[in-house]
Amino acid sequence: MMEAQLNGLEVDKIRSDFPIFGRLINGKPLAYLDNSATSQKPAQVIEAMSSYYREHNSNVHRGVHRLSIEATLAYEEAHKKTAHFINASSMEEIVFTKNTTESINLLAYSLMGLLKKGDEIVVTQMEHHSNLVPWQQAARKTGARLKFIEIGSNGELKREGIESAITKNTKIVSAIHVSNVLGTVNDVRHIGQIAHENGALFAIDAAQSVPHMPVDVGKLGCDFLAFSGHKMLGPTGIGVLFGKKDTLGSMEPFLYGGDMIREVSFEESRWNDLPWKFEAGTPNIAEAVGLGAAIDYLRGIGMDNIESYGKSLVRYAYEKLSSAGNIEIYGPPPEKRSSLISFNIKGMHAHDLAELLNAEGIAIRGGHHCSMPLMHLLGITGSARASFYLYNTREEIDRLCEAIGKAKAVFKV
Ligand code: C6P
């Protein structure tokens, strides 16, 4: 099948790199369709982390002995790979954190000093809690006002809403790139232009875009970009905050302590160079190595190929699900979305559906997807969500649709 081909590589071959696909769930082959929550990990990532612990384990930036030098080189190499992956100018622009959530918290804390009463922070109405709650807190603590770019009925941001929300009083604009609920791919480049015309800093929550499409921070024109390793074949416990060198350089650190300092006296301290100024304490070294291996894997396949394969899967799923009947699909048409679909079967709770699908070996997510205000706007408390990645197949989507049919029969809807 044409679409099972990815840059000349069989999806079967890709699947064979992922040990978890050897598992049966309730006696059925695993159909893992919960990739927006977290992705599965190829043997190459697992092996890179295991080999780091078996052969190179030590602390970084602290020793002159052989293992410490090897660990430091591996850790710094992971920063360099990440910089190259998103086209940052150097590893100084790559701060490792725990995840997207921590990256955005770092930003909100560090930028709080810029804010005062009368200033504005602008986000969109489709933010994940990670790009909403930290800014709510920053606004509350500084007296700044939090404003929202509105969503239209098509699940896209209103073009005129961008221009009306961002004003000369706006100091920070932080926008989600790809919605984890609607799948909408936002024109973040345009939002960034308007932010900069008004003298504001511009940040992107790229948790759902970096794993699925080529992302180039130069082309997007952002000051900051946050994402998580675990959604892009990497391990949990490693996230990224990209920041432009000059901007990061002028910001206050978020956490204080070891490794982030250059010099300390009893009275005061001076900060280390970038990015270490923002990486206090012993970092997640093996996880950084794992992220580097995930990036190698993704680059080996090609982000363009991954994006087009994801689009072909979502188009197929959208068409099949739309014709299923008694279903409500949220968000824009497939050509305007990334590789995920949220939906509800009328008369069935999303959790009931997720449980019935689990009995068939199919993993989807049901719930509010950490986006309660968006759920409120949609007039629902939750949805089912199927999200795809490079190892998924049309056959798994067929299984999803068949299992939904069975679930509807059980619920008589
Ligand atoms: N969304 C989902 O199932 P963390 O947990 O920090 O790695 O990522 C947070 C996050 C931030 N922004 C967006 C757009 C996201 O989708 C997520 C994570 C998962 O949708 C878990 S709630």
Short mmCIF file of C-alpha atoms and ligand atoms in Angstrom, two decimals:
data_model
loop_
_atom_site.label_atom_id
_atom_site.label_comp_id
_atom_site.label_asym_id
_atom_site.label_seq_id
_atom_site.Cartn_x
_atom_site.Cartn_y
_atom_site.Cartn_z
CA MET A 1 0.00 0.00 0.00
CA MET A 2 1.43 3.37 -1.07
CA GLU A 3 0.79 5.13 2.21
CA ALA A 4 2.46 2.40 4.21
CA GLN A 5 5.65 3.58 2.50
CA LEU A 6 7.63 6.29 4.19
CA ASN A 7 10.66 7.55 2.32
CA GLY A 8 11.13 4.10 0.84
CA LEU A 9 10.93 2.53 4.30
CA GLU A 10 8.17 0.10 5.12
CA VAL A 11 6.10 1.07 8.14
CA ASP A 12 6.46 -2.62 9.06
CA LYS A 13 10.20 -2.06 9.28
CA ILE A 14 9.68 1.00 11.49
CA ARG A 15 7.31 -0.98 13.71
CA SER A 16 9.93 -3.67 14.15
CA ASP A 17 12.14 -1.06 15.87
CA PHE A 18 9.54 -0.67 18.64
CA PRO A 19 9.65 -3.57 21.11
CA ILE A 20 6.25 -2.67 22.59
CA PHE A 21 4.47 -3.70 19.42
CA GLY A 22 5.28 -7.30 20.34
CA ARG A 23 2.72 -7.00 23.15
CA LEU A 24 -0.80 -8.27 23.13
CA ILE A 25 -3.42 -6.26 25.00
CA ASN A 26 -6.42 -8.31 26.04
CA GLY A 27 -5.24 -10.99 23.63
CA LYS A 28 -5.20 -8.53 20.68
CA PRO A 29 -2.25 -6.83 18.96
CA LEU A 30 -1.71 -3.38 20.44
CA ALA A 31 -3.10 -0.53 18.29
CA TYR A 32 -1.51 2.46 20.00
CA LEU A 33 -3.50 5.56 19.06
CA ASP A 34 -2.61 7.76 22.04
CA ASN A 35 0.47 9.42 20.62
CA SER A 36 -0.52 12.96 21.58
CA ALA A 37 -0.24 11.86 25.21
CA THR A 38 3.13 10.20 24.70
CA SER A 39 4.83 8.26 21.90
CA GLN A 40 6.34 4.78 22.01
CA LYS A 41 10.15 4.39 22.04
CA PRO A 42 12.31 2.62 19.46
CA ALA A 43 15.02 0.17 20.51
CA GLN A 44 17.60 2.75 19.36
CA VAL A 45 16.48 5.17 22.11
CA ILE A 46 16.23 2.49 24.78
CA GLU A 47 19.67 1.16 23.82
CA ALA A 48 21.29 4.63 23.80
CA MET A 49 20.11 5.22 27.37
CA SER A 50 21.06 1.75 28.52
CA SER A 51 24.50 2.01 26.95
CA TYR A 52 25.01 5.43 28.57
CA TYR A 53 24.34 3.88 31.99
CA ARG A 54 26.38 0.75 31.27
CA GLU A 55 29.43 2.49 29.83
CA HIS A 56 29.58 6.24 30.48
CA ASN A 57 27.55 7.08 33.58
CA SER A 58 28.88 10.05 35.56
CA ASN A 59 27.89 13.59 36.47
CA VAL A 60 28.35 16.41 33.93
CA HIS A 61 30.39 19.63 34.09
CA ARG A 62 31.94 18.58 37.41
CA GLY A 63 34.83 16.21 36.94
CA VAL A 64 38.07 15.91 35.04
CA HIS A 65 38.00 12.13 35.10
CA ARG A 66 37.34 10.16 31.93
CA LEU A 67 33.70 9.21 32.62
CA SER A 68 32.72 12.73 33.57
CA ILE A 69 34.21 14.05 30.35
CA GLU A 70 32.35 11.40 28.33
CA ALA A 71 29.05 12.18 30.11
CA THR A 72 29.58 15.91 29.56
CA LEU A 73 30.31 15.41 25.86
CA ALA A 74 27.22 13.20 25.44
CA TYR A 75 25.05 15.73 27.28
CA GLU A 76 26.33 18.66 25.24
CA GLU A 77 26.00 16.67 22.02
CA ALA A 78 22.30 16.22 22.80
CA HIS A 79 21.95 20.02 23.05
CA LYS A 80 23.72 20.40 19.69
CA LYS A 81 21.48 17.80 18.00
CA THR A 82 18.40 19.54 19.38
CA ALA A 83 19.62 22.95 18.17
CA HIS A 84 20.23 21.54 14.69
CA PHE A 85 16.83 19.78 14.68
CA ILE A 86 14.87 23.04 15.11
CA ASN A 87 17.46 25.21 13.35
CA ALA A 88 18.51 27.19 16.44
CA SER A 89 21.79 29.05 15.93
CA SER A 90 23.71 27.18 18.63
CA MET A 91 23.33 25.00 21.72
CA GLU A 92 23.37 28.16 23.84
CA GLU A 93 19.75 28.60 22.73
CA ILE A 94 18.69 25.15 23.98
CA VAL A 95 17.74 24.80 27.65
CA PHE A 96 16.87 21.29 28.81
CA THR A 97 13.96 21.05 31.22
CA LYS A 98 11.72 18.22 32.40
CA ASN A 99 8.96 18.77 29.81
CA THR A 100 6.94 21.44 27.97
CA THR A 101 5.16 22.34 31.20
CA GLU A 102 8.43 23.12 32.97
CA SER A 103 9.72 25.04 29.95
CA ILE A 104 6.70 27.34 30.02
CA ASN A 105 6.87 27.73 33.80
CA LEU A 106 10.54 28.70 33.47
CA LEU A 107 9.52 31.32 30.95
CA ALA A 108 6.61 32.70 32.96
CA TYR A 109 8.72 32.98 36.13
CA SER A 110 11.72 34.48 34.40
CA LEU A 111 9.68 37.03 32.45
CA MET A 112 7.57 38.13 35.42
CA GLY A 113 10.04 40.93 36.08
CA LEU A 114 9.00 42.52 32.77
CA LEU A 115 5.36 42.77 33.77
CA LYS A 116 3.45 45.42 35.67
CA LYS A 117 -0.15 46.54 36.09
CA GLY A 118 -1.65 47.59 32.75
CA ASP A 119 0.54 45.21 30.73
CA GLU A 120 -1.04 42.37 28.78
CA ILE A 121 -0.22 38.72 28.19
CA VAL A 122 -1.99 37.14 25.21
CA VAL A 123 -2.69 33.43 24.69
CA THR A 124 -5.32 31.63 22.59
CA GLN A 125 -8.62 30.03 23.59
CA MET A 126 -7.26 26.59 22.62
CA GLU A 127 -4.33 26.40 25.05
CA HIS A 128 -3.39 23.27 26.97
CA HIS A 129 -3.33 24.07 30.72
CA SER A 130 0.49 24.14 30.46
CA ASN A 131 0.36 27.30 28.39
CA LEU A 132 -2.46 28.87 30.33
CA VAL A 133 -2.07 28.30 34.08
CA PRO A 134 1.53 29.66 34.29
CA TRP A 135 0.41 32.85 32.50
CA GLN A 136 -2.69 33.15 34.73
CA GLN A 137 -0.34 33.06 37.71
CA ALA A 138 2.09 35.56 36.16
CA ALA A 139 -0.84 37.91 35.50
CA ARG A 140 -2.20 37.47 39.02
CA LYS A 141 1.17 38.17 40.64
CA THR A 142 2.05 41.22 38.54
CA GLY A 143 -1.33 42.86 37.91
CA ALA A 144 -0.99 42.23 34.17
CA ARG A 145 -4.10 41.29 32.21
CA LEU A 146 -4.50 37.92 30.45
CA LYS A 147 -6.23 38.18 27.05
CA PHE A 148 -7.33 35.53 24.55
CA ILE A 149 -7.28 35.14 20.80
CA GLU A 150 -10.72 33.74 19.98
CA ILE A 151 -11.56 30.55 18.11
CA GLY A 152 -14.10 30.58 15.28
CA SER A 153 -16.75 27.90 14.73
CA ASN A 154 -14.40 26.11 12.29
CA GLY A 155 -11.94 25.34 15.11
CA GLU A 156 -9.38 27.84 13.81
CA LEU A 157 -8.23 31.08 15.40
CA LYS A 158 -10.10 34.13 14.15
CA ARG A 159 -7.74 36.14 11.96
CA GLU A 160 -9.21 39.46 13.18
CA GLY A 161 -9.06 38.09 16.76
CA ILE A 162 -5.26 38.05 16.55
CA GLU A 163 -5.09 41.71 15.61
CA SER A 164 -7.62 42.82 18.18
CA ALA A 165 -6.12 40.87 21.11
CA ILE A 166 -2.51 42.05 20.64
CA THR A 167 -1.93 45.75 21.37
CA LYS A 168 0.89 48.12 22.27
CA ASN A 169 0.32 47.11 25.92
CA THR A 170 1.03 43.45 25.14
CA LYS A 171 4.36 42.29 26.54
CA ILE A 172 4.14 38.53 25.91
CA VAL A 173 2.22 36.46 23.39
CA SER A 174 2.31 32.68 23.90
CA ALA A 175 0.43 30.48 21.43
CA ILE A 176 -0.13 26.79 20.86
CA HIS A 177 1.21 25.60 17.49
CA VAL A 178 -0.94 22.48 17.08
CA SER A 179 -4.00 21.98 19.27
CA ASN A 180 -3.94 18.69 21.18
CA VAL A 181 -7.75 18.67 21.06
CA LEU A 182 -8.76 20.14 17.70
CA GLY A 183 -5.67 19.19 15.73
CA THR A 184 -5.67 22.74 14.27
CA VAL A 185 -2.30 23.88 12.94
CA ASN A 186 -2.12 27.56 13.83
CA ASP A 187 -0.38 30.14 11.68
CA VAL A 188 2.05 30.96 14.47
CA ARG A 189 4.35 32.86 12.11
CA HIS A 190 1.58 35.38 11.54
CA ILE A 191 0.82 35.64 15.28
CA GLY A 192 4.54 36.24 15.88
CA GLN A 193 4.64 39.04 13.31
CA ILE A 194 1.75 40.85 14.99
CA ALA A 195 3.37 40.30 18.42
CA HIS A 196 6.66 41.78 17.23
CA GLU A 197 4.99 44.73 15.46
CA ASN A 198 3.59 45.59 18.88
CA GLY A 199 6.91 45.13 20.66
CA ALA A 200 5.90 41.92 22.48
CA LEU A 201 7.92 38.74 22.99
CA PHE A 202 6.56 35.69 21.21
CA ALA A 203 6.56 32.12 22.57
CA ILE A 204 5.22 28.92 20.98
CA ASP A 205 3.93 25.79 22.72
CA ALA A 206 5.23 23.28 20.19
CA ALA A 207 4.49 20.10 22.20
CA GLN A 208 2.27 18.74 19.41
CA SER A 209 4.13 20.15 16.40
CA VAL A 210 7.84 19.37 16.83
CA PRO A 211 7.19 15.57 16.86
CA HIS A 212 5.10 15.68 13.68
CA MET A 213 6.42 18.30 11.22
CA PRO A 214 9.59 20.19 10.34
CA VAL A 215 9.90 23.08 12.80
CA ASP A 216 12.39 25.85 12.08
CA VAL A 217 12.59 28.54 14.77
CA GLY A 218 14.16 30.97 12.28
CA LYS A 219 11.29 30.60 9.83
CA LEU A 220 8.67 30.81 12.59
CA GLY A 221 10.30 33.96 13.94
CA CYS A 222 9.66 33.08 17.59
CA ASP A 223 11.61 34.25 20.64
CA PHE A 224 10.85 31.02 22.55
CA LEU A 225 9.63 27.52 21.70
CA ALA A 226 8.79 24.73 24.15
CA PHE A 227 8.41 20.98 23.57
CA SER A 228 8.74 17.56 25.24
CA GLY A 229 11.05 14.67 24.37
CA HIS A 230 8.54 11.96 25.29
CA LYS A 231 6.09 12.88 22.50
CA MET A 232 8.80 12.50 19.83
CA LEU A 233 10.10 8.96 20.52
CA GLY A 234 12.34 10.16 23.36
CA PRO A 235 12.14 9.35 27.06
CA THR A 236 10.04 11.07 29.70
CA GLY A 237 11.83 13.59 31.93
CA ILE A 238 13.42 15.69 29.19
CA GLY A 239 11.92 18.82 27.65
CA VAL A 240 13.27 21.76 25.72
CA LEU A 241 13.02 25.51 25.92
CA PHE A 242 14.49 27.23 22.90
CA GLY A 243 15.18 30.92 23.47
CA LYS A 244 16.97 33.49 21.34
CA LYS A 245 20.44 33.94 22.73
CA ASP A 246 20.18 37.67 23.51
CA THR A 247 16.78 37.29 25.09
CA LEU A 248 17.80 34.32 27.25
CA GLY A 249 20.98 36.20 28.13
CA SER A 250 19.01 39.12 29.52
CA MET A 251 16.61 36.99 31.56
CA GLU A 252 16.77 36.08 35.25
CA PRO A 253 17.41 32.40 36.06
CA PHE A 254 14.44 30.33 37.20
CA LEU A 255 16.19 27.93 39.60
CA TYR A 256 19.31 28.74 41.62
CA GLY A 257 22.07 26.43 42.87
CA GLY A 258 24.77 24.17 41.44
CA ASP A 259 26.06 24.34 37.86
CA MET A 260 24.11 27.51 36.97
CA ILE A 261 26.75 29.78 38.56
CA ARG A 262 30.11 31.11 37.43
CA GLU A 263 31.26 32.45 40.80
CA VAL A 264 29.78 32.44 44.28
CA SER A 265 30.80 34.35 47.40
CA PHE A 266 29.04 34.44 50.76
CA GLU A 267 27.33 37.64 49.63
CA GLU A 268 26.47 37.16 45.98
CA SER A 269 26.72 35.07 42.83
CA ARG A 270 27.32 35.50 39.12
CA TRP A 271 25.61 33.29 36.53
CA ASN A 272 27.09 30.71 34.21
CA ASP A 273 27.03 30.95 30.40
CA LEU A 274 23.98 29.90 28.38
CA PRO A 275 22.32 27.46 28.46
CA TRP A 276 23.70 26.28 31.83
CA LYS A 277 22.47 29.42 33.58
CA PHE A 278 18.99 27.88 33.26
CA GLU A 279 19.95 24.29 34.13
CA ALA A 280 20.52 24.27 37.89
CA GLY A 281 21.51 21.02 39.60
CA THR A 282 22.34 17.60 38.15
CA PRO A 283 20.28 17.31 34.94
CA ASN A 284 18.56 14.31 33.31
CA ILE A 285 21.66 13.12 31.49
CA ALA A 286 20.53 9.70 30.25
CA GLU A 287 17.24 11.27 29.13
CA ALA A 288 19.16 13.90 27.14
CA VAL A 289 21.12 11.09 25.48
CA GLY A 290 17.80 9.34 24.72
CA LEU A 291 16.41 12.54 23.20
CA GLY A 292 19.50 12.79 20.98
CA ALA A 293 18.90 9.21 19.78
CA ALA A 294 15.21 10.02 19.11
CA ILE A 295 16.24 13.02 17.02
CA ASP A 296 18.67 10.84 15.03
CA TYR A 297 15.85 8.37 14.42
CA LEU A 298 13.37 11.04 13.28
CA ARG A 299 15.95 12.72 11.05
CA GLY A 300 16.81 9.34 9.52
CA ILE A 301 13.20 9.07 8.32
CA GLY A 302 12.76 12.77 7.58
CA MET A 303 10.30 15.17 9.20
CA ASP A 304 8.71 15.98 5.80
CA ASN A 305 7.96 12.28 5.33
CA ILE A 306 6.62 11.95 8.86
CA GLU A 307 4.37 14.96 8.32
CA SER A 308 2.96 13.72 5.03
CA TYR A 309 2.42 10.21 6.38
CA GLY A 310 0.61 11.64 9.44
CA LYS A 311 -1.60 13.73 7.15
CA SER A 312 -2.48 10.70 5.03
CA LEU A 313 -3.47 8.74 8.14
CA VAL A 314 -5.60 11.56 9.53
CA ARG A 315 -7.35 12.05 6.18
CA TYR A 316 -8.16 8.34 6.05
CA ALA A 317 -9.39 8.31 9.67
CA TYR A 318 -11.44 11.49 9.20
CA GLU A 319 -13.23 10.10 6.15
CA LYS A 320 -13.95 6.77 7.80
CA LEU A 321 -15.08 8.27 11.10
CA SER A 322 -17.25 10.94 9.42
CA SER A 323 -19.23 8.27 7.63
CA ALA A 324 -19.69 6.25 10.85
CA GLY A 325 -22.87 8.15 11.83
CA ASN A 326 -23.92 9.43 15.26
CA ILE A 327 -20.49 10.98 15.68
CA GLU A 328 -19.36 14.54 16.34
CA ILE A 329 -15.82 15.41 15.21
CA TYR A 330 -14.20 18.56 16.63
CA GLY A 331 -11.86 20.87 14.76
CA PRO A 332 -11.10 21.74 11.15
CA PRO A 333 -11.16 19.48 8.06
CA PRO A 334 -8.23 17.06 7.63
CA GLU A 335 -6.22 19.29 5.29
CA LYS A 336 -5.98 21.88 8.07
CA ARG A 337 -5.12 19.57 10.94
CA SER A 338 -2.25 17.56 12.30
CA SER A 339 -2.46 13.80 12.89
CA LEU A 340 -5.12 13.60 15.60
CA ILE A 341 -8.92 13.52 15.80
CA SER A 342 -11.13 14.27 18.79
CA PHE A 343 -14.72 13.12 18.64
CA ASN A 344 -17.74 11.99 20.62
CA ILE A 345 -20.23 9.27 19.84
CA LYS A 346 -23.63 10.68 20.72
CA GLY A 347 -25.08 8.93 23.76
CA MET A 348 -21.76 7.42 24.91
CA HIS A 349 -19.26 8.86 27.37
CA ALA A 350 -15.70 9.10 25.99
CA HIS A 351 -14.37 7.05 28.92
CA ASP A 352 -16.86 4.24 28.19
CA LEU A 353 -15.73 4.22 24.58
CA ALA A 354 -12.04 4.20 25.58
CA GLU A 355 -12.71 1.22 27.87
CA LEU A 356 -14.55 -0.76 25.22
CA LEU A 357 -11.76 -0.05 22.71
CA ASN A 358 -9.20 -1.20 25.28
CA ALA A 359 -10.93 -4.59 25.31
CA GLU A 360 -10.05 -4.74 21.59
CA GLY A 361 -6.39 -3.85 22.21
CA ILE A 362 -6.87 -0.25 21.02
CA ALA A 363 -5.43 2.61 23.11
CA ILE A 364 -7.09 6.01 22.72
CA ARG A 365 -7.51 8.83 25.22
CA GLY A 366 -10.82 9.99 26.64
CA GLY A 367 -11.24 13.08 28.83
CA HIS A 368 -10.65 16.82 28.82
CA HIS A 369 -7.07 16.52 27.50
CA CYS A 370 -5.85 19.16 29.99
CA SER A 371 -7.86 21.76 28.08
CA MET A 372 -10.89 22.44 30.29
CA PRO A 373 -11.62 25.98 29.07
CA LEU A 374 -11.64 24.74 25.46
CA MET A 375 -13.98 21.89 26.43
CA HIS A 376 -16.25 24.50 27.98
CA LEU A 377 -16.25 26.50 24.73
CA LEU A 378 -17.11 23.35 22.78
CA GLY A 379 -19.96 22.70 25.21
CA ILE A 380 -18.64 19.29 26.27
CA THR A 381 -16.89 17.86 29.34
CA GLY A 382 -14.59 15.59 27.37
CA SER A 383 -13.97 13.78 24.13
CA ALA A 384 -12.42 10.64 22.73
CA ARG A 385 -9.19 11.25 20.85
CA ALA A 386 -7.26 9.07 18.41
CA SER A 387 -3.77 10.36 17.64
CA PHE A 388 -1.38 8.86 15.12
CA TYR A 389 2.35 8.62 14.56
CA LEU A 390 4.83 7.21 12.07
CA TYR A 391 4.30 3.58 13.14
CA ASN A 392 0.50 3.55 12.84
CA THR A 393 -1.27 1.97 9.89
CA ARG A 394 -4.57 2.17 8.02
CA GLU A 395 -5.34 -1.30 9.32
CA GLU A 396 -5.26 0.06 12.87
CA ILE A 397 -7.69 2.81 11.84
CA ASP A 398 -9.94 0.12 10.33
CA ARG A 399 -9.80 -1.73 13.65
CA LEU A 400 -10.66 1.52 15.47
CA CYS A 401 -13.73 2.05 13.30
CA GLU A 402 -14.88 -1.55 13.65
CA ALA A 403 -14.47 -1.39 17.42
CA ILE A 404 -16.43 1.89 17.53
CA GLY A 405 -19.19 0.09 15.60
CA LYS A 406 -19.20 -2.69 18.23
CA ALA A 407 -19.27 -0.16 21.07
CA LYS A 408 -22.24 1.60 19.48
CA ALA A 409 -24.06 -1.72 19.32
CA VAL A 410 -23.37 -2.33 23.04
CA PHE A 411 -24.73 1.12 23.91
CA LYS A 412 -27.51 0.86 21.32
CA VAL A 413 -26.65 4.30 19.90
N1 C6P B 1 -0.63 16.98 26.21
C1 C6P B 1 -2.20 15.18 25.82
O1 C6P B 1 -2.61 14.02 25.99
P1 C6P B 1 4.08 17.80 29.09
O2 C6P B 1 3.09 17.04 29.89
O3 C6P B 1 4.70 18.93 29.89
O4 C6P B 1 5.08 16.94 28.40
O5 C6P B 1 3.26 18.46 27.89
C2 C6P B 1 2.27 19.38 28.18
C3 C6P B 1 1.57 19.82 26.93
C4 C6P B 1 1.71 21.13 26.53
N2 C6P B 1 1.14 21.58 25.41
C5 C6P B 1 0.41 20.77 24.62
C6 C6P B 1 -0.18 21.32 23.37
C7 C6P B 1 0.22 19.44 24.98
O6 C6P B 1 -0.52 18.65 24.20
C8 C6P B 1 0.80 18.96 26.15
C9 C6P B 1 0.58 17.54 26.61
C10 C6P B 1 -0.92 15.59 26.50
O7 C6P B 1 -2.78 15.99 25.10
C11 C6P B 1 -0.96 15.29 27.96
S1 C6P B 1 -2.21 16.20 28.79
#
